[in-house]
Amino acid sequence: DIQMTQSPHTLSASVGDRVTITCRASQSVNKWLAWYQQKPGQAPRLLIYEASTLKNGVSSKFSGSGSGTEFTLTISSLQPDDFATYYCQQYKSYSYTFGQGTKLEI
Amino acid sequence: EAQLAESGGGLVQPGGSLRLSCTASGFNFADYAMHWVRQLPGKGLEWVAGINWKSGFTGYAESVTGRFTISRDNVKNSLYLQMNSLTPDDTALYYCAKDPAASEEYFFDSWGQGTLVTVSS
């Protein structure tokens, strides 16, 4: 199975900051990577797929990049609503694994 | 907008069985593959099982193969997960999740709120 490793585990930031979360795959997943946002007590929400394609309706403050084994999620101009846990997920191959999550906190 | 509502979770003893259901609305259910994804307590996410739009293909995580069965009823707009031989390691919040395609893409563009399964004596 492909292992997904996110860094950092926890990221402290302030309102207005621009932050970047990294996701590394143990082998190439090409562009088959998604990013999700999860707030406490809520289900995950898809933000980005195919590494850089923003889901319809998701704010353009979120952007994704990368291919192969290294990917990034960048969030610009942080607002209080952005403080949440972010997960990457590869869907190139079985068993469609998720990273362990990055908690973005104030 | 897609809406997914899970039900059927609860407390079950080790070795027991449970059947989860997911009712879909707001989209043409029959046109999309569907999945179950679980979240272990305080931990990350794990894909559990998926089924294509016509029930012609199903897939399972290694950890549940032979114990769990995914199925769907396109007339009732419903997805199911039959879980047998449950162990404490199956304790999790189980999400119903929609695939963006008829044949699986294996990422998830809509999620339900989840139903909690607790396996304990």
Short mmCIF file of C-alpha atoms in Angstrom, two decimals:
data_model
loop_
_atom_site.label_atom_id
_atom_site.label_comp_id
_atom_site.label_asym_id
_atom_site.label_seq_id
_atom_site.Cartn_x
_atom_site.Cartn_y
_atom_site.Cartn_z
CA ASP A 1 0.00 0.00 0.00
CA ILE A 2 1.10 3.57 -0.63
CA GLN A 3 1.85 5.45 2.58
CA MET A 4 0.95 9.14 2.81
CA THR A 5 2.86 11.37 5.22
CA GLN A 6 1.79 14.89 6.02
CA SER A 7 3.87 17.60 7.63
CA PRO A 8 3.66 19.27 9.95
CA HIS A 9 1.29 17.38 12.27
CA THR A 10 0.23 20.67 13.83
CA LEU A 11 0.60 24.14 12.38
CA SER A 12 0.09 27.30 14.40
CA ALA A 13 -0.80 30.41 12.45
CA SER A 14 -2.59 33.72 12.75
CA VAL A 15 -5.51 35.29 10.95
CA GLY A 16 -4.25 36.77 7.71
CA ASP A 17 -1.31 34.38 7.36
CA ARG A 18 -0.51 32.25 4.33
CA VAL A 19 0.34 28.64 5.18
CA THR A 20 1.53 25.53 3.34
CA ILE A 21 0.94 21.89 4.23
CA THR A 22 3.03 19.15 2.66
CA CYS A 23 1.99 15.62 1.74
CA ARG A 24 4.49 13.00 0.63
CA ALA A 25 3.69 9.64 -0.93
CA SER A 26 5.86 6.53 -0.48
CA GLN A 27 5.71 6.00 -4.23
CA SER A 28 4.45 8.01 -7.16
CA VAL A 29 0.73 8.73 -7.31
CA ASN A 30 1.09 10.92 -10.42
CA LYS A 31 -1.55 13.61 -10.02
CA TRP A 32 -4.11 11.42 -8.25
CA LEU A 33 -4.24 13.29 -4.98
CA ALA A 34 -7.10 14.97 -3.12
CA TRP A 35 -7.21 17.37 -0.17
CA TYR A 36 -9.99 17.51 2.42
CA GLN A 37 -10.87 19.87 5.25
CA GLN A 38 -12.47 18.56 8.44
CA LYS A 39 -13.80 20.70 11.27
CA PRO A 40 -14.57 19.26 14.72
CA GLY A 41 -17.81 17.29 14.72
CA GLN A 42 -18.18 17.53 10.96
CA ALA A 43 -17.55 15.27 8.01
CA PRO A 44 -14.56 15.87 5.75
CA ARG A 45 -15.12 18.24 2.83
CA LEU A 46 -13.39 17.88 -0.52
CA LEU A 47 -11.31 20.93 -1.44
CA ILE A 48 -9.01 19.84 -4.26
CA TYR A 49 -8.62 16.81 -6.55
CA GLU A 50 -6.12 15.83 -9.24
CA ALA A 51 -3.57 17.62 -7.05
CA SER A 52 -4.53 21.11 -8.16
CA THR A 53 -8.15 21.22 -9.35
CA LEU A 54 -10.39 23.19 -7.04
CA LYS A 55 -13.79 21.66 -6.41
CA ASN A 56 -16.65 23.85 -7.62
CA GLY A 57 -17.70 26.26 -4.92
CA VAL A 58 -14.47 26.05 -2.91
CA SER A 59 -12.75 29.36 -2.23
CA SER A 60 -9.78 30.22 -4.44
CA LYS A 61 -7.81 30.92 -1.28
CA PHE A 62 -7.08 27.17 -1.36
CA SER A 63 -4.57 25.96 -3.90
CA GLY A 64 -2.78 22.69 -4.51
CA SER A 65 0.34 21.76 -6.37
CA GLY A 66 2.71 18.89 -6.95
CA SER A 67 2.91 15.57 -8.72
CA GLY A 68 4.57 12.23 -8.23
CA THR A 69 5.47 11.96 -4.55
CA GLU A 70 5.37 15.50 -3.20
CA PHE A 71 2.35 17.75 -2.91
CA THR A 72 1.39 20.96 -1.15
CA LEU A 73 -1.81 22.62 -0.04
CA THR A 74 -1.56 26.38 0.38
CA ILE A 75 -4.15 28.48 2.16
CA SER A 76 -3.90 32.23 1.79
CA SER A 77 -5.25 34.99 4.00
CA LEU A 78 -6.33 32.71 6.85
CA GLN A 79 -9.69 33.41 8.40
CA PRO A 80 -11.09 31.91 11.62
CA ASP A 81 -13.22 29.48 9.59
CA ASP A 82 -10.07 27.95 8.03
CA PHE A 83 -8.75 26.56 11.31
CA ALA A 84 -9.41 22.85 10.93
CA THR A 85 -7.67 19.56 10.17
CA TYR A 86 -6.55 18.92 6.60
CA TYR A 87 -6.04 15.50 5.03
CA CYS A 88 -4.47 14.41 1.79
CA GLN A 89 -5.55 11.20 0.05
CA GLN A 90 -4.05 9.27 -2.83
CA TYR A 91 -6.40 7.57 -5.22
CA LYS A 92 -3.93 6.17 -7.71
CA SER A 93 -4.05 2.70 -6.23
CA TYR A 94 -5.53 0.39 -3.63
CA SER A 95 -6.11 1.05 -0.77
CA TYR A 96 -6.68 4.76 -1.46
CA THR A 97 -4.85 5.90 1.62
CA PHE A 98 -5.13 9.11 3.60
CA GLY A 99 -2.44 11.08 5.35
CA GLN A 100 -2.61 11.31 9.12
CA GLY A 101 -3.85 14.89 9.02
CA THR A 102 -2.48 18.35 9.76
CA LYS A 103 -4.23 20.35 12.44
CA LEU A 104 -4.18 24.05 11.65
CA GLU A 105 -4.65 25.99 14.86
CA ILE A 106 -4.68 29.59 15.88
CA GLU B 1 -26.48 19.49 -3.62
CA ALA B 2 -25.86 15.90 -2.59
CA GLN B 3 -27.17 14.88 0.81
CA LEU B 4 -26.20 11.63 2.50
CA ALA B 5 -27.65 10.34 5.77
CA GLU B 6 -26.24 7.29 7.53
CA SER B 7 -28.02 5.14 10.09
CA GLY B 8 -27.69 1.80 11.79
CA GLY B 9 -24.70 2.35 14.03
CA GLY B 10 -24.63 1.36 17.67
CA LEU B 11 -23.02 -0.79 20.33
CA VAL B 12 -22.35 -4.39 19.41
CA GLN B 13 -20.42 -7.16 21.10
CA PRO B 14 -17.27 -8.63 19.56
CA GLY B 15 -18.22 -11.25 17.01
CA GLY B 16 -21.55 -9.56 16.37
CA SER B 17 -23.06 -8.08 13.24
CA LEU B 18 -24.47 -4.73 12.21
CA ARG B 19 -25.97 -3.32 9.02
CA LEU B 20 -25.38 0.30 8.14
CA SER B 21 -27.59 2.21 5.74
CA CYS B 22 -27.12 5.44 3.84
CA THR B 23 -29.95 7.31 2.17
CA ALA B 24 -29.06 9.68 -0.65
CA SER B 25 -30.86 12.71 -2.03
CA GLY B 26 -30.14 15.76 -4.13
CA PHE B 27 -28.46 13.88 -6.99
CA ASN B 28 -29.11 10.93 -9.29
CA PHE B 29 -27.86 8.19 -6.97
CA ALA B 30 -27.85 5.53 -9.67
CA ASP B 31 -25.27 7.46 -11.72
CA TYR B 32 -22.46 7.36 -9.17
CA ALA B 33 -20.18 4.94 -7.40
CA MET B 34 -20.43 5.01 -3.63
CA HIS B 35 -18.15 4.19 -0.72
CA TRP B 36 -17.88 3.69 3.00
CA VAL B 37 -15.01 5.45 4.77
CA ARG B 38 -14.35 5.16 8.49
CA GLN B 39 -12.62 7.34 11.03
CA LEU B 40 -11.08 5.65 14.03
CA PRO B 41 -11.60 7.48 17.33
CA GLY B 42 -9.40 10.56 17.40
CA LYS B 43 -7.48 9.31 14.40
CA GLY B 44 -7.36 9.37 10.67
CA LEU B 45 -9.47 8.17 7.81
CA GLU B 46 -9.60 4.75 6.18
CA TRP B 47 -11.40 3.72 3.01
CA VAL B 48 -13.48 0.63 3.82
CA ALA B 49 -15.42 -0.41 0.71
CA GLY B 50 -16.69 0.85 -2.63
CA ILE B 51 -19.29 -0.14 -5.20
CA ASN B 52 -19.79 1.06 -8.75
CA TRP B 53 -23.02 2.47 -10.09
CA LYS B 54 -24.48 -0.84 -11.25
CA SER B 55 -23.22 -2.97 -8.36
CA GLY B 56 -21.12 -4.78 -10.93
CA PHE B 57 -17.91 -4.18 -9.04
CA THR B 58 -17.14 -3.98 -5.36
CA GLY B 59 -13.88 -3.49 -3.51
CA TYR B 60 -12.82 -3.78 0.10
CA ALA B 61 -9.99 -2.77 2.37
CA GLU B 62 -7.85 -5.72 3.38
CA SER B 63 -8.87 -5.22 7.02
CA VAL B 64 -12.53 -5.96 6.28
CA THR B 65 -12.37 -8.38 3.33
CA GLY B 66 -14.45 -11.46 4.02
CA ARG B 67 -16.33 -9.82 6.88
CA PHE B 68 -18.01 -6.75 5.34
CA THR B 69 -20.31 -6.59 2.31
CA ILE B 70 -21.25 -3.40 0.49
CA SER B 71 -24.44 -3.24 -1.56
CA ARG B 72 -26.83 -0.69 -3.00
CA ASP B 73 -30.46 -0.32 -4.06
CA ASN B 74 -30.73 2.27 -6.81
CA VAL B 75 -34.53 2.26 -6.60
CA LYS B 76 -34.42 3.18 -2.92
CA ASN B 77 -31.42 5.54 -3.34
CA SER B 78 -29.70 3.61 -0.60
CA LEU B 79 -26.26 2.23 0.19
CA TYR B 80 -25.62 -0.51 2.71
CA LEU B 81 -22.75 -2.05 4.64
CA GLN B 82 -23.26 -5.45 6.22
CA MET B 83 -20.64 -5.94 8.90
CA ASN B 84 -20.03 -9.39 10.39
CA SER B 85 -17.52 -10.81 12.85
CA LEU B 86 -16.92 -7.38 14.30
CA THR B 87 -13.89 -6.74 16.49
CA PRO B 88 -12.96 -3.77 18.71
CA ASP B 89 -10.66 -2.59 15.90
CA ASP B 90 -13.80 -1.87 13.87
CA THR B 91 -14.91 0.78 16.37
CA ALA B 92 -15.16 3.97 14.32
CA LEU B 93 -17.37 6.62 12.83
CA TYR B 94 -18.55 5.27 9.49
CA TYR B 95 -19.16 7.73 6.68
CA CYS B 96 -21.09 7.19 3.48
CA ALA B 97 -19.28 9.01 0.69
CA LYS B 98 -20.10 9.77 -2.93
CA ASP B 99 -17.66 9.18 -5.77
CA PRO B 100 -17.57 11.81 -8.51
CA ALA B 101 -17.90 9.10 -11.22
CA ALA B 102 -20.04 6.10 -12.14
CA SER B 103 -17.06 3.78 -12.08
CA GLU B 104 -14.93 4.46 -9.10
CA GLU B 105 -12.46 7.33 -9.02
CA TYR B 106 -11.87 6.55 -5.35
CA PHE B 107 -12.00 10.06 -4.03
CA PHE B 108 -15.04 11.50 -2.35
CA ASP B 109 -16.89 14.67 -3.26
CA SER B 110 -19.75 14.45 -0.75
CA TRP B 111 -19.95 12.89 2.69
CA GLY B 112 -22.66 12.11 5.20
CA GLN B 113 -22.38 13.03 8.86
CA GLY B 114 -21.45 9.51 9.89
CA THR B 115 -22.83 6.79 12.13
CA LEU B 116 -20.88 5.55 15.14
CA VAL B 117 -20.11 1.87 15.54
CA THR B 118 -18.76 0.73 18.89
CA VAL B 119 -17.61 -2.86 19.33
CA SER B 120 -17.23 -3.72 22.99
CA SER B 121 -18.27 -6.32 25.52
#
